[in-house]
CSV table of C-alpha atoms and ligand atoms in Angstrom, one decimal:
chain,number,residue,atom,x,y,z
A,1,THR,CA,-66.2,5.4,46.4
A,2,LYS,CA,-66.3,3.0,44.0
A,3,PRO,CA,-63.3,1.6,43.0
A,4,LEU,CA,-62.0,3.0,39.6
A,5,SER,CA,-60.8,1.0,37.0
A,6,MET,CA,-59.0,3.1,34.6
A,7,SER,CA,-60.7,3.0,31.4
A,8,ASP,CA,-63.4,5.0,33.9
A,9,PHE,CA,-60.8,7.3,35.5
A,10,ALA,CA,-59.4,8.0,31.8
A,11,LYS,CA,-63.2,9.0,31.1
A,12,GLU,CA,-63.8,11.0,33.8
A,13,VAL,CA,-60.0,13.4,33.3
A,14,ASN,CA,-60.5,13.7,29.7
A,15,LYS,CA,-57.5,11.6,28.9
A,16,PRO,CA,-56.8,9.2,26.6
A,17,ILE,CA,-57.2,5.9,27.8
A,18,THR,CA,-53.3,5.1,26.0
A,19,GLU,CA,-51.6,8.2,27.5
A,20,ILE,CA,-52.2,6.2,30.8
A,21,ILE,CA,-51.1,2.9,30.3
A,22,LYS,CA,-47.9,4.5,28.5
A,23,TYR,CA,-47.1,6.5,31.9
A,24,TYR,CA,-47.2,3.6,33.7
A,25,PHE,CA,-45.3,1.7,31.3
A,26,SER,CA,-42.3,4.1,31.0
A,27,GLN,CA,-42.5,3.9,35.5
A,28,GLY,CA,-41.9,0.0,34.7
A,29,MET,CA,-45.6,-1.4,35.3
A,30,MET,CA,-47.8,-2.8,32.9
A,31,LEU,CA,-51.5,-2.2,33.7
A,32,ASN,CA,-54.4,-2.0,31.2
A,33,GLN,CA,-57.7,-0.3,30.9
A,34,ASN,CA,-59.4,-2.9,33.9
A,35,THR,CA,-56.9,-2.2,35.9
A,36,THR,CA,-58.6,-0.4,39.4
A,37,LEU,CA,-57.0,2.1,40.6
A,38,SER,CA,-55.7,2.9,44.2
A,39,ASP,CA,-56.6,6.6,45.6
A,40,GLU,CA,-52.7,7.1,45.5
A,41,GLN,CA,-52.5,6.1,42.1
A,42,MET,CA,-54.6,8.6,41.3
A,43,GLY,CA,-53.3,11.5,42.9
A,44,GLU,CA,-49.9,10.2,41.1
A,45,LEU,CA,-51.6,10.6,38.3
A,46,ALA,CA,-52.8,14.3,38.8
A,47,LEU,CA,-49.6,15.2,39.9
A,48,HIS,CA,-48.1,13.5,36.0
A,49,PHE,CA,-50.4,15.3,34.1
A,50,GLY,CA,-51.2,18.7,36.3
A,51,PHE,CA,-55.3,17.8,37.0
A,52,ASP,CA,-56.3,19.7,39.1
A,53,PHE,CA,-58.5,19.9,42.1
A,54,LYS,CA,-61.4,22.0,42.7
A,55,LYS,CA,-61.0,24.8,46.5
A,56,GLU,CA,-64.6,23.8,46.9
A,57,GLN,CA,-65.1,21.0,49.1
A,58,ASN,CA,-62.3,18.6,51.4
A,59,LEU,CA,-60.2,16.3,50.0
A,60,THR,CA,-59.3,13.6,51.4
A,61,LYS,CA,-58.9,9.8,50.9
A,62,GLU,CA,-62.0,8.4,49.6
A,63,ASN,CA,-63.3,11.6,47.8
A,64,ILE,CA,-60.3,12.0,46.0
A,65,PHE,CA,-61.6,11.3,42.8
A,66,GLU,CA,-64.4,13.1,42.6
A,67,GLN,CA,-62.5,16.4,43.2
A,68,PHE,CA,-60.8,16.4,40.1
A,69,GLN,CA,-61.2,19.7,38.1
A,70,THR,CA,-62.8,19.8,35.0
A,71,PRO,CA,-60.7,21.4,31.8
A,72,ASP,CA,-60.4,24.9,31.9
A,73,LYS,CA,-63.4,27.1,29.9
A,74,PRO,CA,-61.9,29.6,27.6
A,75,GLU,CA,-63.2,32.2,29.7
A,76,ASP,CA,-61.2,31.1,32.5
A,77,LEU,CA,-57.6,31.6,31.2
A,78,LYS,CA,-55.7,34.9,31.7
A,79,VAL,CA,-52.9,35.9,29.8
A,80,ARG,CA,-49.3,35.0,31.4
A,81,PRO,CA,-45.8,35.8,31.1
A,82,PRO,CA,-43.7,33.8,28.1
A,83,VAL,CA,-41.1,31.6,29.7
A,84,VAL,CA,-37.7,31.5,27.9
A,85,THR,CA,-34.7,29.4,28.2
A,86,ILE,CA,-31.1,30.3,27.2
A,87,MET,CA,-29.3,27.9,25.3
A,88,GLY,CA,-25.8,27.3,23.8
A,89,HIS,CA,-22.6,26.6,24.0
A,90,VAL,CA,-20.1,27.1,26.5
A,91,ASP,CA,-18.7,30.7,27.1
A,92,HIS,CA,-20.9,32.1,24.6
A,93,GLY,CA,-22.5,34.3,26.7
A,94,LYS,CA,-25.4,32.7,28.3
A,95,THR,CA,-24.8,33.6,32.4
A,96,THR,CA,-23.7,37.2,30.8
A,97,LEU,CA,-27.3,37.7,28.6
A,98,LEU,CA,-29.3,36.9,31.8
A,99,ASP,CA,-27.2,39.0,33.8
A,100,SER,CA,-27.9,41.9,31.8
A,101,MET,CA,-30.7,41.8,31.3
A,102,HIS,CA,-31.5,41.3,35.3
A,103,ASN,CA,-29.5,43.8,36.5
A,104,SER,CA,-30.7,46.5,33.5
A,105,ASN,CA,-34.1,45.2,35.4
A,106,VAL,CA,-33.3,45.1,39.0
A,107,VAL,CA,-33.7,48.8,40.9
A,108,SER,CA,-30.4,49.8,42.9
A,109,GLY,CA,-30.9,48.5,46.2
A,110,GLU,CA,-32.6,45.4,45.4
A,111,ALA,CA,-29.9,44.2,43.5
A,112,GLY,CA,-27.8,43.0,46.5
A,113,GLY,CA,-30.8,41.0,47.5
A,114,ILE,CA,-30.3,38.1,45.0
A,115,THR,CA,-28.4,35.5,46.9
A,116,GLN,CA,-29.9,32.3,46.5
A,117,ALA,CA,-29.6,30.7,43.0
A,118,ILE,CA,-33.4,31.0,42.4
A,119,GLY,CA,-32.9,29.6,38.6
A,120,ALA,CA,-35.2,32.0,37.3
A,121,TYR,CA,-36.6,35.3,36.9
A,122,GLN,CA,-39.0,37.5,35.3
A,123,VAL,CA,-38.3,41.1,34.2
A,124,THR,CA,-40.2,43.8,33.1
A,125,SER,CA,-40.2,44.9,29.5
A,126,LYS,CA,-39.6,48.4,28.0
A,127,SER,CA,-43.9,48.3,27.6
A,128,GLY,CA,-44.4,46.9,30.6
A,129,LYS,CA,-45.1,43.3,30.3
A,130,LYS,CA,-43.3,40.7,31.9
A,131,ILE,CA,-41.1,37.8,30.7
A,132,THR,CA,-39.8,35.0,32.7
A,133,PHE,CA,-36.0,33.5,32.5
A,134,ILE,CA,-35.0,30.4,33.3
A,135,ASP,CA,-31.4,30.0,34.1
A,136,THR,CA,-31.1,26.5,32.4
A,137,PRO,CA,-29.4,24.6,34.4
A,138,GLY,CA,-27.4,22.9,31.3
A,139,HIS,CA,-28.7,20.9,28.2
A,140,GLU,CA,-28.9,17.9,30.7
A,141,ALA,CA,-31.0,18.9,32.7
A,142,PHE,CA,-33.6,19.9,30.3
A,143,THR,CA,-33.3,16.5,28.5
A,144,GLU,CA,-34.3,15.1,32.1
A,145,MET,CA,-37.0,17.2,33.3
A,146,ARG,CA,-38.1,17.2,29.1
A,147,SER,CA,-38.1,13.0,29.2
A,148,ARG,CA,-40.1,13.5,32.3
A,149,GLY,CA,-42.8,15.2,30.9
A,150,ALA,CA,-41.7,18.9,32.2
A,151,ASN,CA,-42.2,20.9,29.3
A,152,VAL,CA,-41.4,24.2,30.6
A,153,THR,CA,-40.3,26.9,28.4
A,154,ASP,CA,-42.6,28.8,25.4
A,155,ILE,CA,-39.0,30.0,23.7
A,156,VAL,CA,-35.6,29.2,23.1
A,157,ILE,CA,-33.4,31.8,22.8
A,158,LEU,CA,-29.9,30.2,20.8
A,159,ILE,CA,-27.0,32.4,21.4
A,160,VAL,CA,-23.9,32.4,19.7
A,161,ALA,CA,-20.9,33.6,20.3
A,162,ALA,CA,-20.2,35.8,16.3
A,163,ASP,CA,-16.6,35.1,17.0
A,164,ASP,CA,-16.7,31.5,17.3
A,165,GLY,CA,-20.3,30.3,15.4
A,166,VAL,CA,-21.8,26.6,15.6
A,167,MET,CA,-20.3,24.7,18.2
A,168,PRO,CA,-21.2,21.1,19.6
A,169,GLN,CA,-23.3,22.4,22.2
A,170,THR,CA,-24.7,24.9,19.7
A,171,GLU,CA,-26.1,22.0,18.1
A,172,GLU,CA,-27.3,20.0,21.2
A,173,ALA,CA,-29.0,23.0,21.8
A,174,ILE,CA,-30.9,22.9,18.3
A,175,ASP,CA,-31.9,19.3,18.1
A,176,HIS,CA,-33.3,20.1,21.8
A,177,ALA,CA,-35.5,23.0,20.9
A,178,LYS,CA,-36.2,21.3,17.7
A,179,GLN,CA,-37.1,18.2,20.2
A,180,ALA,CA,-39.6,20.5,22.7
A,181,GLY,CA,-41.4,22.0,19.3
A,182,VAL,CA,-41.1,25.6,20.6
A,183,PRO,CA,-40.0,28.6,18.4
A,184,ILE,CA,-36.5,29.5,18.5
A,185,ILE,CA,-34.9,33.2,18.9
A,186,VAL,CA,-31.2,33.1,17.6
A,187,PHE,CA,-29.1,36.0,19.4
A,188,VAL,CA,-26.2,36.6,17.9
A,189,ASN,CA,-23.5,37.8,20.7
A,190,LYS,CA,-20.4,39.3,21.1
A,191,MET,CA,-21.0,41.4,17.9
A,192,ASP,CA,-18.2,44.0,19.4
A,193,LYS,CA,-15.3,42.1,19.2
A,194,PRO,CA,-13.0,41.9,16.8
A,195,GLY,CA,-13.5,38.5,15.1
A,196,ALA,CA,-17.1,38.7,14.8
A,197,ASP,CA,-19.1,37.2,12.0
A,198,PRO,CA,-22.5,37.5,11.6
A,199,GLU,CA,-22.8,36.3,8.0
A,200,ARG,CA,-21.2,33.2,8.9
A,201,VAL,CA,-23.2,31.8,11.8
A,202,LYS,CA,-25.9,32.5,9.5
A,203,THR,CA,-24.8,30.1,7.0
A,204,GLU,CA,-23.7,27.9,10.0
A,205,LEU,CA,-27.1,27.5,11.7
A,206,MET,CA,-28.9,27.3,8.3
A,207,ARG,CA,-26.6,23.9,7.7
A,208,HIS,CA,-28.9,23.0,10.4
A,209,GLY,CA,-32.2,24.3,9.3
A,210,ILE,CA,-31.7,27.5,11.6
A,211,LEU,CA,-33.3,30.1,8.8
A,212,ALA,CA,-33.1,33.3,9.3
A,213,GLU,CA,-35.4,35.4,7.4
A,214,ASP,CA,-33.4,37.2,4.5
A,215,PHE,CA,-32.8,33.5,4.0
A,216,GLY,CA,-36.2,32.6,3.7
A,217,GLY,CA,-36.8,31.4,6.9
A,218,ASP,CA,-38.8,32.5,9.5
A,219,VAL,CA,-36.4,32.6,12.8
A,220,PRO,CA,-35.8,35.8,13.9
A,221,PHE,CA,-32.0,36.7,14.5
A,222,ILE,CA,-31.1,39.2,16.9
A,223,TYR,CA,-27.2,40.7,16.6
A,224,GLY,CA,-26.1,42.5,19.7
A,225,SER,CA,-23.4,42.2,22.7
A,226,ALA,CA,-24.4,41.0,26.1
A,227,LYS,CA,-21.5,42.6,28.1
A,228,GLN,CA,-22.4,45.7,26.1
A,229,LYS,CA,-25.8,45.7,26.4
A,230,GLN,CA,-26.7,45.8,23.2
A,231,GLY,CA,-29.6,44.0,21.5
A,232,LEU,CA,-31.2,43.3,25.0
A,233,GLU,CA,-34.8,45.4,24.1
A,234,GLU,CA,-35.3,43.9,20.6
A,235,LEU,CA,-34.6,40.4,21.9
A,236,GLN,CA,-37.4,41.1,24.7
A,237,GLU,CA,-40.1,42.6,22.3
A,238,THR,CA,-39.0,39.6,19.9
A,239,ILE,CA,-39.9,36.9,22.6
A,240,LEU,CA,-43.1,39.7,23.2
A,241,LEU,CA,-44.3,39.5,20.0
A,242,ILE,CA,-44.2,35.8,19.6
A,243,ALA,CA,-45.8,35.4,23.4
A,244,GLU,CA,-48.6,38.0,21.7
A,245,LEU,CA,-49.0,35.9,18.8
A,246,LYS,CA,-49.1,32.2,20.3
A,247,ASP,CA,-51.2,33.6,22.9
A,248,TYR,CA,-49.9,31.8,26.3
A,249,LYS,CA,-52.7,31.5,28.9
A,250,SER,CA,-53.2,29.7,31.9
A,251,ASN,CA,-55.9,29.7,34.6
A,252,PRO,CA,-54.7,32.0,37.3
A,253,ASN,CA,-58.4,30.6,40.0
A,254,LYS,CA,-57.6,27.0,41.1
A,255,PHE,CA,-54.9,24.9,43.4
A,256,ALA,CA,-51.8,25.5,41.8
A,257,SER,CA,-49.9,23.5,39.8
A,258,GLY,CA,-45.7,23.8,38.1
A,259,VAL,CA,-42.6,21.9,38.4
A,260,VAL,CA,-39.4,22.4,40.1
A,261,LEU,CA,-36.4,23.9,38.9
A,262,GLU,CA,-34.0,23.9,41.9
A,263,ALA,CA,-33.8,22.7,45.1
A,264,HIS,CA,-31.4,22.1,48.5
A,265,LEU,CA,-31.0,22.4,51.9
A,266,ASP,CA,-30.6,25.4,53.8
A,267,LYS,CA,-29.1,24.8,57.0
A,268,SER,CA,-31.5,26.6,59.0
A,269,LYS,CA,-34.4,26.7,56.7
A,270,GLY,CA,-34.5,22.9,55.9
A,271,PRO,CA,-35.4,22.4,52.3
A,272,VAL,CA,-35.7,25.7,50.1
A,273,ALA,CA,-37.1,24.6,46.1
A,274,SER,CA,-37.8,26.9,43.5
A,275,VAL,CA,-40.5,26.4,41.4
A,276,LEU,CA,-42.1,27.6,38.8
A,277,VAL,CA,-46.2,28.5,38.9
A,278,GLN,CA,-47.6,26.9,35.8
A,279,HIS,CA,-51.5,27.1,36.7
A,280,GLY,CA,-53.4,28.3,39.3
A,281,THR,CA,-52.3,30.7,42.1
A,282,LEU,CA,-49.8,28.9,45.3
A,283,ASN,CA,-50.1,30.8,48.2
A,284,LEU,CA,-48.8,31.0,51.4
A,285,ARG,CA,-50.1,27.8,53.8
A,286,ASP,CA,-51.3,26.0,51.1
A,287,VAL,CA,-50.7,22.2,51.1
A,288,VAL,CA,-48.2,21.1,48.4
A,289,ILE,CA,-47.0,17.7,47.5
A,290,ALA,CA,-43.9,17.8,45.1
A,291,GLY,CA,-42.3,14.6,43.5
A,292,THR,CA,-42.2,12.4,46.4
A,293,THR,CA,-42.3,15.2,48.9
A,294,HIS,CA,-44.8,16.9,50.9
A,295,GLY,CA,-45.7,19.9,53.0
A,296,THR,CA,-47.5,23.8,53.9
A,297,ILE,CA,-46.0,25.7,52.5
A,298,LYS,CA,-44.5,28.3,55.8
A,299,ASP,CA,-42.7,31.1,53.2
A,300,MET,CA,-42.3,32.1,49.4
A,301,GLU,CA,-40.0,34.6,48.3
A,302,ASN,CA,-39.7,36.0,45.0
A,303,GLU,CA,-35.7,36.0,43.0
A,304,VAL,CA,-34.6,39.2,45.1
A,305,GLY,CA,-35.5,37.7,48.2
A,306,LYS,CA,-39.1,39.4,48.7
A,307,LYS,CA,-41.3,38.1,50.6
A,308,GLN,CA,-44.4,37.2,48.7
A,309,LYS,CA,-48.6,36.1,50.0
A,310,THR,CA,-49.3,34.7,46.5
A,311,ALA,CA,-47.4,33.6,43.2
A,312,ILE,CA,-49.3,33.7,39.7
A,313,PRO,CA,-49.3,31.6,36.6
A,314,SER,CA,-45.8,32.5,34.9
A,315,GLN,CA,-44.2,33.2,38.7
A,316,PRO,CA,-40.6,31.6,39.7
A,317,VAL,CA,-40.8,31.3,43.7
A,318,LEU,CA,-38.6,30.3,46.5
A,319,ILE,CA,-40.4,28.0,49.0
A,320,ILE,CA,-40.2,26.8,52.0
A,321,GLY,CA,-41.9,23.7,54.2
A,322,LEU,CA,-41.5,20.6,52.0
A,323,ASN,CA,-40.6,17.8,54.1
A,324,GLU,CA,-37.6,16.6,52.4
A,325,VAL,CA,-35.9,18.1,49.7
A,326,PRO,CA,-37.4,17.4,45.9
A,327,HIS,CA,-35.5,17.0,42.3
A,328,ALA,CA,-35.2,19.6,39.2
A,329,GLY,CA,-38.0,18.8,36.9
A,330,ASP,CA,-40.5,16.7,39.7
A,331,LYS,CA,-44.1,17.9,39.4
A,332,PHE,CA,-46.1,20.0,41.9
A,333,LEU,CA,-49.6,20.2,42.7
A,334,VAL,CA,-51.5,22.2,45.9
A,335,MET,CA,-54.0,20.1,47.5
A,336,ASN,CA,-56.0,20.7,50.7
A,337,ASP,CA,-55.7,18.1,52.6
A,338,GLU,CA,-52.1,17.4,54.6
A,339,LYS,CA,-52.9,13.9,55.5
A,340,VAL,CA,-53.8,13.2,51.6
A,341,ALA,CA,-50.6,15.1,50.2
A,342,ARG,CA,-48.7,12.6,52.9
A,343,SER,CA,-50.2,9.5,51.4
A,344,ILE,CA,-49.7,10.4,47.9
A,345,ALA,CA,-46.1,11.3,48.9
A,346,GLU,CA,-45.8,8.2,50.5
A,347,ALA,CA,-46.9,5.8,47.8
A,348,GLN,CA,-44.8,7.7,45.3
A,349,LEU,CA,-41.2,7.4,47.5
A,350,HIS,CA,-42.2,3.7,47.9
A,351,GLN,CA,-42.5,3.4,44.3
A,352,PHE,CA,-39.8,4.7,43.4
A,353,VAL,CA,-37.8,2.9,45.7
A,354,GLU,CA,-39.0,-0.7,44.4
A,355,ARG,CA,-38.6,1.1,40.7
A,356,GLU,CA,-34.8,1.5,41.5
A,357,ARG,CA,-34.4,-1.3,42.5
A,358,SER,CA,-35.9,-2.7,39.6
A,359,ASN,CA,-34.2,-1.1,37.1
A,360,LYS,CA,-30.8,-2.7,37.9
A,361,GLN,CA,-32.4,-5.7,36.1
A,362,ILE,CA,-33.6,-4.0,33.1
A,363,PHE,CA,-31.8,-4.3,30.4
A,364,THR,CA,-32.7,-1.0,28.1
A,365,LEU,CA,-31.9,-0.7,24.8
A,366,ASP,CA,-28.6,1.5,25.5
A,367,SER,CA,-27.6,-0.4,28.2
A,368,ILE,CA,-27.7,-3.8,25.5
A,369,LYS,CA,-25.8,-1.5,23.1
A,370,THR,CA,-22.9,-1.3,25.7
A,371,HIS,CA,-22.9,-4.3,26.1
A,372,ILE,CA,-22.3,-5.5,22.6
B,1,GTP,P1,-20.8,28.8,30.6
B,1,GTP,O1,-22.0,28.9,31.6
B,1,GTP,O2,-19.8,28.5,30.8
B,1,GTP,O3,-21.3,27.7,29.5
B,1,GTP,O4,-20.5,30.3,29.6
B,1,GTP,P2,-21.9,30.6,29.3
B,1,GTP,O5,-22.2,30.6,28.3
B,1,GTP,O6,-22.7,31.6,30.6
B,1,GTP,O7,-20.9,32.6,29.0
B,1,GTP,P3,-20.5,33.9,30.1
B,1,GTP,O8,-21.6,34.2,30.5
B,1,GTP,O9,-19.8,33.1,31.4
B,1,GTP,O10,-19.6,34.4,28.9
B,1,GTP,C1,-18.6,34.2,28.8
B,1,GTP,C2,-17.4,35.0,29.0
B,1,GTP,O11,-17.6,35.8,27.5
B,1,GTP,C3,-17.1,36.0,29.8
B,1,GTP,O12,-15.5,36.6,29.4
B,1,GTP,C4,-17.8,36.7,29.4
B,1,GTP,O13,-17.1,38.4,29.9
B,1,GTP,C5,-17.0,37.4,28.0
B,1,GTP,N1,-18.7,37.3,26.9
B,1,GTP,C6,-20.1,37.3,27.1
B,1,GTP,N2,-21.2,38.3,26.5
B,1,GTP,C7,-20.3,38.9,25.9
B,1,GTP,C8,-19.9,40.5,24.8
B,1,GTP,O14,-21.1,40.4,24.3
B,1,GTP,N3,-19.0,40.5,24.7
B,1,GTP,C9,-17.3,40.5,25.0
B,1,GTP,N4,-16.5,40.5,24.2
B,1,GTP,N5,-17.6,39.5,26.0
B,1,GTP,C10,-19.0,38.5,26.3
B,2,MG,MG1,-22.8,30.8,32.1
């Protein structure tokens, strides 16, 4: 193939060139629009921006560029479940809420199958619609993922204990949700406790710009108890109402791409990663590149340990077959050529190492501040 300049590339994939320049800048590289991009760089951009590859032809290092998929046609987009993250102060009931919703949803007998943390799972509501919950690994991880461009969540549930009110991490969660620009639903938890004071919670949240409907705002407030399983149905119906309004859609008919939620090294299985599929359909035997790692999917399981042959948009799955353990927040992308995947992963790894090395000499605004 003829070498491509960054500006030609930007035109072909329908992205503003400034975004590509900005991306490289954030990686510590000053590239301009006349820079010629290597195949590896194009693959890296594909991974970062989520460009897809066509399924029809064989991907080679020579034709990698021609293989980028054009943007989705509206008729190819299908409704997908909303992806929800629960955030709130320590001990306000995040885990209990997730567990209560999951347990009342898992068929008895299946419950024992939950052995590994997958970091996310799907719940089927009474109306038969699915919701994907991300078990947030903490605010820091959420911020880290977002700073790397991985927007995993559609809706944030802000959980506040009715007997404790707004606390420092509640405030942090509000900031994160606002920065992400996603709708917020407030779940006022622990209503079963004698000290519960929901009016106080409402007033305190108002001071932070979270306005309940009866205060003239548009943030849904749901009152309940994660422990006593009260208000859970209402919470789910509210999530689904927002999902219907927002009309979350994705194209399932292409190579899968998405984000790594968690990963670890299993003694017998090797690197295990839980991933959230955001576009396309992930299949057993697919060749995947995830951050600086790559491999062929040998095994795929859902959140209750059931084997899966495919995973569709908004579905979280555990995958086995990567050569190394990827990082939470890494993007993943399916390609149909193992050699190309390996060369892109290796090029990224090389860059990563270089960056780490040079980062040590770069002063950031924060590091300067701490030195004053
Ligand atoms: P961290 O993960 O440490 O941030 O806490 P968390 O937000 O996940 O809180 P968790 O679900 O662990 O709940 C903390 C404590 O509050 C536990 O002892 C729960 O049993 C209790 N709890 C959670 N929800 C309720 C509730 O609705 N009512 C009552 N009475 N107790 C609750
Ligand atoms: Mg917890």
